[in-house]
Amino acid sequence: MKEVSEEDISVARCAGSISRFPAPGFRCATPWATRFRPLRGRAKKQESSAGVFAIYDKIKKTIKHTLIFGIGSVVNSAFGLVLVPVYGKYLRASEFGVLSLLTVTLTLVTIVLKLGLNHAFFRHYYDTEDETHRRRIVGSTLVFLAVSSAALVALFCAFAPQASAAVFAGDQSKADLLRLIFLISFFEVISLIPDSILRAKFKSARYSTINIIAFVFQVGLISYLVIGVDATVKSVLIGRLAGAAFEAAIFFLMVRRDLSISFSWPELRGMLAFGVPLIFGQISFHLFMMIDRVFLEYYTSDRELGAYAMANTLVSVVTILVTVPFSQVWTVMRFSVMNEEGAEEYYSRVLTYIVFVSMFLALGVSAVAGDGLLLFALKGYWSAPAIIPLLAMAAVMDCASRVLNIGTTLKKRTIFAPLVIFAALIVNVGLNFLLIPRFGVVGATVATVISYVVFCALRFWSSNLFVKIRYEWGRVFSIAAIGSALVAVFYVIDSVRGPSPGWKRLTLSIAVKVSLALSFPLVLFALKFFDEKERRKMGELLQRLPSVPGRSRVGESV
């Protein structure tokens, strides 16, 4: 895999965030304060294809690493999705609900143990190109996380009965399950450093290979324990613990030459100052996404909770295939281009393209997942198809929200992140209180969709206070409108199909929905959604496809 070149690093950092001196012959980009002013005179006349293709080169790089990192991210996040057949056949609905709540707990505990250093690491790593300085950043983060997470995990294990009562409405009998969760979180936290090193160095192929190996090991072990030993949540967690420890071991082995134990308190203090304010926001964000499970546990039955958890697991295809890998690369790329001319167009185009891709996939999931459950799942899950399309739309907005906070991150105004998320969380909690007791899983779904609309609006508003990005709102809303219209057609098909259709009707329903989902880009093309530059790029991609014998390849004579 091609590494980031010295010239690329100099270009990305010439305004001072990495290199003090640009590469020979390279002209630094304009300062941030003047970067987005309209070009005038000769500069405007010379807005050439070179500048246009520079933006597309960055987008191409983002797509490339998103796809490669996506392999690792998919296997690292897809345990629940891949194991759905095992869980559905061997785990009772109540067990699946317990596993869902434990997964929420694992996420929250891991956030606390990381102390925001997963974000601060990249911001400080890219502030210098001096290898000694970078090794101090690596060493300070590694030493601190190893010591602090070990101490906190020991403390959490001591208070596991009390934690069990808090999570499971007074039930302390699941303390052993929580101890397993705490141990899993320790290994996930210490893997942060080798994980971040591979991502910062764009070692995406190596990163994905490690995750694939760990994934195969973990899925195989969990399947064996659940099917062959004991079909309980404890078996699932033991498999995850062994898999997390194995993954941490191979991660550290792979980056051993880049590791360091050089500790610097001033360096750590700076990273904590950047990262700690993000903890509250991250906790609020994950509560924002998952608090509905807690409400469903209190106000509905285990069967409804299981159906809702299954619907979210199937919709997580959008998160796993798009949001997670994109976020992995976006964490790096948004900073790597921030000092380049044309950064605004890059940020704007990224939002348009990520909404397009996530909507396309969301339509595919909506077309297949619901009818698939009716074909193969137990009847306890048959209420899930009615909410899958709406949850898929919420997943699209979740993906878009990752881009809409660019101003607060670039300007280091991270204090606004928790405020925005907390405001959205309040809206979400209020809607859950209002809707779930009356409408159950449907109320939870509606609350989720409305809350994501509010969240995206608040993120854009706060970001716009510091950096005004001219997003392509017309095109973004066109994507949303066409996608929503197709989802509405899906619901019409469901009403015609009936609640308990035979397999022939289900097969026909799936075929019609899939055809409609695949028509999504064609409808946009017919509506002249794609501009001239995009059509030209698509033409170039088509010309690069394998040609018939005797036909000259594009660029052969250049």
XYZ file of C-alpha atoms in Angstrom:
558
model
C 0.000 0.000 0.000
C 1.253 3.458 -0.839
C 2.241 5.480 2.196
C 1.697 9.194 2.696
C 4.644 10.888 1.016
C 6.856 13.549 2.532
C 5.465 16.040 0.048
C 1.903 15.165 1.032
C 2.741 15.752 4.685
C 4.408 19.059 3.900
C 1.426 20.184 1.861
C -0.990 19.240 4.606
C 0.988 20.906 7.342
C 2.811 23.866 5.751
C 0.825 26.419 7.744
C 2.443 25.129 10.903
C 0.580 22.091 12.153
C 3.277 19.607 11.148
C 6.171 20.868 9.088
C 7.905 24.107 9.773
C 9.345 24.170 6.274
C 7.447 23.080 3.172
C 8.895 20.697 0.674
C 11.257 22.232 -1.887
C 9.362 24.181 -4.489
C 6.114 23.985 -2.577
C 4.123 27.118 -1.988
C 2.227 27.249 1.294
C -1.532 27.567 1.322
C -3.113 30.771 2.492
C -3.799 31.222 6.202
C -7.102 29.973 7.625
C -8.469 33.475 8.035
C -8.222 34.163 4.300
C -8.503 30.695 2.857
C -12.192 30.779 2.064
C -12.340 34.263 0.524
C -13.492 34.298 -3.068
C -10.641 34.209 -5.545
C -10.133 37.395 -7.491
C -8.569 38.565 -10.716
C -5.884 36.352 -12.094
C -6.270 33.755 -9.354
C -9.935 33.370 -10.174
C -9.227 33.062 -13.886
C -6.621 30.409 -13.143
C -8.953 28.191 -11.158
C -7.848 25.261 -13.224
C -8.533 21.598 -13.425
C -5.428 21.077 -11.272
C -7.218 22.660 -8.317
C -10.388 20.721 -9.038
C -8.572 17.426 -9.215
C -6.617 18.242 -6.042
C -9.916 18.144 -4.176
C -10.918 14.914 -5.881
C -7.521 13.430 -5.047
C -8.250 14.109 -1.368
C -11.739 12.654 -1.707
C -10.268 9.654 -3.530
C -7.770 9.193 -0.700
C -10.595 9.423 1.839
C -12.629 6.825 -0.063
C -9.622 4.556 -0.504
C -8.701 4.462 3.152
C -12.345 4.345 4.209
C -12.750 1.177 2.140
C -9.567 -0.435 3.436
C -10.044 0.690 7.033
C -13.636 -0.355 6.558
C -12.598 -3.993 6.328
C -11.037 -3.747 9.771
C -13.836 -1.629 11.145
C -16.480 -3.992 9.825
C -14.954 -7.039 11.436
C -14.271 -5.092 14.624
C -17.888 -3.926 14.935
C -19.937 -6.672 13.343
C -19.963 -9.340 16.052
C -23.643 -8.868 16.840
C -24.626 -8.757 13.176
C -22.636 -11.807 12.073
C -23.761 -13.804 15.103
C -27.458 -12.989 14.631
C -28.195 -16.529 13.300
C -26.490 -18.048 16.349
C -28.162 -15.691 18.799
C -31.559 -16.058 17.156
C -31.446 -19.844 17.288
C -29.800 -20.460 20.649
C -30.324 -17.361 22.831
C -33.734 -16.571 24.290
C -35.176 -13.111 23.649
C -34.624 -12.160 27.296
C -30.968 -13.188 27.010
C -30.600 -11.110 23.864
C -32.024 -8.122 25.727
C -29.516 -8.581 28.580
C -26.693 -8.774 26.053
C -27.897 -5.530 24.471
C -27.812 -3.689 27.820
C -24.366 -5.115 28.614
C -23.113 -3.873 25.263
C -24.328 -0.389 26.165
C -22.464 -0.659 29.472
C -19.270 -1.798 27.742
C -19.391 1.198 25.416
C -19.847 3.681 28.252
C -17.123 2.151 30.440
C -14.651 2.159 27.539
C -15.336 5.850 26.911
C -14.588 6.673 30.553
C -11.359 4.668 30.569
C -10.056 6.297 27.366
C -10.455 9.805 28.861
C -10.793 11.308 25.394
C -7.223 10.359 24.454
C -8.429 8.488 21.376
C -9.213 11.925 19.868
C -6.422 13.929 21.502
C -3.773 11.528 20.216
C -4.337 12.471 16.561
C -4.635 16.195 17.221
C -1.249 16.274 18.980
C 0.425 13.671 16.782
C -0.183 15.860 13.731
C 1.063 18.979 15.488
C 4.647 17.856 14.886
C 6.693 15.861 12.416
C 9.577 15.382 14.844
C 9.866 11.640 15.557
C 11.219 12.164 19.073
C 8.257 14.341 19.929
C 5.863 11.805 18.451
C 7.426 9.016 20.509
C 6.827 11.094 23.641
C 3.169 11.398 22.616
C 2.951 7.621 22.123
C 4.774 6.834 25.369
C 2.841 9.292 27.506
C -0.496 7.995 26.252
C 0.476 4.340 26.570
C 1.863 4.561 30.119
C -1.023 6.648 31.398
C -3.760 4.481 29.869
C -2.206 1.228 31.063
C -1.938 2.417 34.665
C -5.197 4.367 34.922
C -7.371 1.775 33.182
C -5.992 -1.079 35.315
C -6.749 0.865 38.509
C -10.248 1.852 37.407
C -11.152 -1.653 36.222
C -10.131 -3.060 39.613
C -12.351 -0.470 41.294
C -15.292 -1.211 38.985
C -15.007 -4.960 39.638
C -15.152 -4.324 43.389
C -18.464 -2.469 42.954
C -19.932 -4.829 40.334
C -23.006 -5.783 42.454
C -23.992 -2.142 42.828
C -23.420 -1.566 39.110
C -25.613 -4.578 38.312
C -28.432 -3.136 40.412
C -28.150 0.175 38.555
C -28.158 -1.372 35.084
C -30.763 -4.083 35.649
C -33.339 -2.316 37.828
C -32.162 -3.545 41.217
C -30.957 -7.011 40.132
C -27.483 -7.713 41.587
C -27.267 -11.263 40.242
C -25.528 -10.161 37.049
C -22.415 -8.813 38.807
C -20.229 -11.552 37.271
C -21.365 -10.533 33.798
C -20.404 -6.940 34.522
C -16.962 -8.000 35.738
C -16.428 -9.657 32.383
C -17.514 -6.415 30.708
C -14.978 -4.429 32.752
C -12.151 -6.817 31.796
C -13.098 -6.601 28.126
C -13.004 -2.813 28.340
C -9.440 -2.911 29.731
C -8.093 -4.749 26.693
C -10.049 -2.521 24.318
C -8.565 0.595 25.955
C -4.927 -0.501 25.900
C -5.350 -1.416 22.219
C -5.966 2.278 21.557
C -2.267 3.101 21.071
C -1.313 0.471 18.463
C -4.672 1.049 16.774
C -4.021 4.814 16.584
C -0.453 4.359 15.339
C -1.598 2.239 12.398
C -4.336 4.734 11.526
C -2.079 7.777 11.858
C 0.463 6.166 9.532
C -2.315 5.085 7.131
C -1.343 1.410 7.536
C -4.871 0.550 6.540
C -4.128 -2.851 4.966
C -2.221 -4.016 8.040
C -4.930 -2.608 10.304
C -7.634 -4.525 8.462
C -5.620 -7.755 8.435
C -5.233 -7.668 12.210
C -8.921 -7.056 12.710
C -9.886 -9.868 10.357
C -7.683 -12.351 12.227
C -9.064 -11.241 15.595
C -12.620 -11.310 14.266
C -12.376 -14.879 12.948
C -10.889 -16.003 16.256
C -13.564 -14.286 18.316
C -16.578 -15.308 16.215
C -15.389 -18.893 16.107
C -14.859 -19.007 19.863
C -18.224 -17.377 20.682
C -20.051 -19.711 18.302
C -18.380 -22.737 19.880
C -19.158 -21.610 23.434
C -22.806 -20.740 22.699
C -23.606 -23.768 20.540
C -21.368 -26.407 22.102
C -21.002 -25.396 25.762
C -23.763 -23.163 27.150
C -26.230 -20.915 25.341
C -25.961 -17.991 27.746
C -24.769 -14.404 27.762
C -21.810 -15.486 29.916
C -20.518 -17.684 27.098
C -20.738 -14.743 24.699
C -18.792 -12.484 27.064
C -16.083 -15.070 27.743
C -15.564 -15.351 23.999
C -15.369 -11.571 23.657
C -12.863 -11.322 26.508
C -10.566 -13.927 24.973
C -10.914 -12.233 21.596
C -10.130 -8.768 22.999
C -6.992 -10.056 24.732
C -5.865 -11.844 21.564
C -6.484 -8.751 19.441
C -4.518 -6.527 21.837
C -1.590 -8.950 21.715
C -1.308 -9.001 17.920
C -1.836 -5.214 17.693
C 1.095 -4.575 20.046
C 3.224 -7.153 18.257
C 2.594 -5.483 14.899
C 3.628 -1.962 16.014
C 6.316 -2.896 18.546
C 8.957 -0.782 16.751
C 6.769 2.313 17.005
C 5.996 1.904 20.701
C 7.623 3.960 23.418
C 7.466 4.367 27.201
C 8.938 7.874 27.096
C 6.656 9.755 29.463
C 6.112 13.515 29.476
C 3.683 15.063 31.942
C 3.395 18.367 29.999
C 2.582 16.375 26.839
C -0.005 14.286 28.663
C -1.509 17.351 30.322
C -2.030 18.962 26.925
C -3.710 15.850 25.533
C -5.943 15.498 28.586
C -6.928 19.158 28.296
C -8.073 18.435 24.745
C -9.623 15.029 25.388
C -11.249 15.152 28.822
C -13.904 17.726 27.809
C -14.957 15.240 25.144
C -15.777 12.478 27.667
C -19.038 14.015 28.768
C -19.996 14.562 25.160
C -19.123 10.984 24.186
C -21.107 9.543 27.086
C -24.034 11.788 26.231
C -23.753 10.776 22.578
C -23.864 7.052 23.321
C -26.678 7.520 25.797
C -28.378 9.505 23.056
C -28.099 6.470 20.781
C -28.843 3.760 23.344
C -30.975 5.180 26.168
C -34.117 3.887 24.487
C -33.110 0.314 25.477
C -33.270 1.318 29.139
C -36.728 2.851 28.681
C -37.925 -0.246 26.841
C -36.667 -2.447 29.668
C -38.744 -0.479 32.175
C -41.909 0.118 30.116
C -42.247 -2.893 27.795
C -41.699 -6.637 27.739
C -38.513 -8.569 27.100
C -40.005 -9.647 23.781
C -40.407 -6.062 22.579
C -36.929 -5.162 23.770
C -35.545 -8.157 21.898
C -37.360 -7.181 18.695
C -36.141 -3.594 18.958
C -32.578 -4.749 19.623
C -32.768 -7.056 16.604
C -34.005 -4.216 14.372
C -31.136 -2.005 15.511
C -28.669 -4.843 14.975
C -29.807 -5.251 11.363
C -29.795 -1.497 10.728
C -26.259 -1.395 12.137
C -25.168 -2.566 8.670
C -25.191 1.137 7.722
C -23.115 2.041 10.756
C -20.680 -0.821 10.300
C -20.149 -0.474 6.553
C -20.207 3.333 6.278
C -20.230 5.326 9.526
C -17.562 3.423 11.462
C -14.931 3.123 8.684
C -15.603 6.685 7.551
C -15.203 7.991 11.099
C -11.900 6.138 11.434
C -10.500 7.932 8.375
C -12.318 11.233 8.960
C -10.618 11.597 12.357
C -7.332 11.905 10.465
C -8.345 13.417 7.116
C -10.242 16.436 8.464
C -7.021 17.626 10.113
C -4.711 16.552 7.289
C -6.344 18.950 4.791
C -7.245 21.818 7.112
C -4.389 24.069 5.932
C -4.818 23.421 2.230
C -6.517 25.694 -0.234
C -9.778 24.119 -1.256
C -10.429 22.576 2.144
C -13.920 24.082 2.270
C -14.967 22.362 -0.943
C -13.495 19.126 0.361
C -15.559 19.290 3.568
C -18.678 20.228 1.615
C -18.320 17.395 -0.890
C -17.612 14.854 1.849
C -20.993 15.586 3.457
C -22.814 15.172 0.138
C -21.085 11.930 -0.740
C -21.366 10.341 2.706
C -25.101 11.093 2.819
C -25.492 9.599 -0.665
C -23.612 6.394 0.189
C -25.283 5.908 3.569
C -28.757 6.543 2.092
C -28.121 4.046 -0.718
C -27.107 1.384 1.802
C -29.974 2.287 4.158
C -32.439 1.698 1.336
C -30.840 -1.676 0.645
C -31.145 -2.688 4.288
C -34.757 -1.489 4.431
C -35.582 -3.480 1.299
C -34.211 -6.785 2.580
C -33.985 -6.920 6.387
C -37.659 -6.725 7.357
C -38.929 -9.329 4.919
C -35.895 -11.458 5.727
C -36.916 -11.567 9.385
C -40.413 -12.664 8.413
C -38.896 -15.445 6.314
C -36.343 -16.844 8.752
C -36.716 -15.448 12.290
C -38.851 -16.538 15.208
C -42.227 -14.840 15.614
C -40.944 -12.917 18.609
C -39.018 -10.717 16.167
C -41.877 -10.101 13.721
C -42.607 -6.625 15.076
C -39.134 -5.440 13.963
C -39.816 -5.044 10.182
C -42.208 -2.152 10.804
C -39.482 -0.004 12.366
C -36.417 -0.974 10.320
C -36.840 1.649 7.515
C -37.219 4.532 10.012
C -34.220 3.350 12.031
C -32.257 3.167 8.778
C -33.064 6.847 8.113
C -31.797 7.657 11.602
C -28.568 5.810 10.742
C -28.115 8.092 7.708
C -28.435 11.173 9.910
C -25.965 9.657 12.366
C -23.458 9.342 9.534
C -24.052 12.921 8.368
C -23.610 14.282 11.891
C -19.972 13.104 11.902
C -19.151 15.787 9.297
C -21.250 18.630 10.653
C -19.000 19.442 13.631
C -15.936 20.399 11.583
C -15.760 23.948 12.938
C -15.633 23.005 16.620
C -12.903 20.412 16.062
C -10.673 22.517 13.804
C -10.877 25.505 16.137
C -10.389 23.334 19.244
C -13.716 24.499 20.706
C -14.434 21.006 21.995
C -16.436 22.389 24.901
C -19.331 22.873 22.467
C -19.461 19.163 21.607
C -20.847 17.977 24.966
C -23.241 20.926 25.139
C -24.766 20.076 21.774
C -24.987 16.377 22.513
C -26.448 17.003 25.969
C -29.148 19.215 24.451
C -30.004 16.480 21.940
C -29.985 13.902 24.749
C -32.517 15.960 26.718
C -34.781 16.028 23.665
C -34.349 12.274 23.228
C -35.090 11.472 26.878
C -38.168 13.691 26.822
C -39.468 11.991 23.684
C -38.787 8.551 25.164
C -40.745 9.462 28.301
C -43.592 10.731 26.136
C -43.753 8.038 23.450
C -42.412 4.699 24.738
C -44.985 4.105 27.517
C -47.805 4.675 25.002
C -46.425 3.259 21.741
C -43.606 0.876 22.730
C -41.003 0.166 20.071
C -42.740 2.416 17.538
C -42.512 5.294 20.004
C -38.825 4.561 20.570
C -38.246 4.615 16.809
C -40.051 7.919 16.259
C -38.169 9.434 19.194
C -34.871 8.310 17.644
C -35.616 9.839 14.231
C -36.751 13.202 15.647
C -33.798 13.331 18.013
C -31.310 12.811 15.177
C -32.867 15.657 13.202
C -32.407 17.937 16.215
C -28.869 16.665 16.781
C -27.749 17.349 13.197
C -29.249 20.850 13.307
C -27.506 21.677 16.591
C -24.162 20.344 15.381
C -24.292 22.422 12.227
C -25.308 25.538 14.176
C -22.448 25.230 16.693
C -19.870 24.432 13.994
C -21.008 27.385 11.916
C -20.159 29.744 14.781
C -16.450 29.169 14.124
C -16.019 27.954 10.544
C -18.646 28.650 7.909
C -18.742 25.787 5.427
C -21.008 26.212 2.429
C -22.450 22.716 2.322
C -24.395 21.609 -0.741
C -27.702 21.666 1.093
C -29.774 21.521 -2.081
C -28.167 18.249 -3.092
C -28.212 16.854 0.443
C -31.945 17.526 0.769
C -32.521 16.003 -2.672
C -30.915 12.781 -1.460
C -33.048 12.854 1.687
C -36.249 13.543 -0.255
C -35.758 10.745 -2.801
C -34.722 8.303 -0.085
C -37.729 9.176 2.073
C -40.069 8.771 -0.893
C -38.708 5.268 -1.571
C -39.114 4.349 2.104
C -42.735 5.498 1.923
C -43.224 3.184 -1.057
C -41.722 0.332 1.001
C -44.391 0.880 3.651
C -47.110 0.831 0.989
C -45.743 -2.497 -0.259
C -45.785 -3.833 3.308
C -49.426 -2.859 3.754
C -50.353 -4.664 0.526
C -48.218 -7.663 1.484
C -49.987 -8.117 4.842
C -48.668 -8.890 8.346
C -48.357 -12.683 7.890
C -47.584 -13.314 4.213
C -46.462 -16.557 2.645
C -42.995 -17.040 1.266
C -44.094 -16.246 -2.305
C -45.419 -12.837 -1.316
C -42.324 -12.177 0.762
C -40.042 -13.102 -2.123
C -41.978 -10.820 -4.464
C -41.888 -8.027 -1.887
C -38.124 -8.323 -1.516
C -37.622 -8.336 -5.287
C -39.699 -5.183 -5.792
C -38.066 -3.333 -2.885
C -34.542 -4.249 -3.989
C -35.318 -2.998 -7.504
C -36.543 0.298 -6.066
C -33.473 0.617 -3.841
C -31.142 0.000 -6.783
C -32.975 2.665 -8.777
C -31.959 5.334 -6.240
C -28.805 6.588 -8.053
C -30.580 6.323 -11.407
C -33.387 8.552 -10.169
C -30.835 11.100 -8.969
C -29.062 10.920 -12.325
C -32.341 11.508 -14.156
C -32.963 14.547 -11.951
C -29.505 15.916 -12.936
C -28.176 15.557 -9.413
C -24.574 14.954 -10.513
C -22.616 17.969 -11.738
C -20.232 18.153 -14.691
C -17.127 17.366 -12.645
C -18.737 14.291 -11.135
C -19.958 13.037 -14.493
C -16.451 13.545 -15.888
C -14.938 11.603 -13.003
C -17.481 8.809 -13.455
C -16.592 8.712 -17.144
C -12.909 8.380 -16.281
C -13.684 5.539 -13.893
C -15.641 3.742 -16.603
C -12.762 4.175 -19.039
C -10.390 2.597 -16.511
C -12.419 -0.589 -16.405
C -10.741 -3.600 -18.070
C -10.906 -3.076 -21.817
C -11.347 -5.532 -24.625
C -8.182 -6.797 -26.433
C -6.794 -4.317 -28.889
C -8.345 -1.296 -27.216
C -5.802 1.208 -25.929
C -6.000 2.121 -22.269
C -6.643 5.650 -21.062
C -3.422 7.559 -20.592
C -1.307 4.961 -22.477
C 0.115 7.548 -24.848
C 0.743 10.146 -22.154
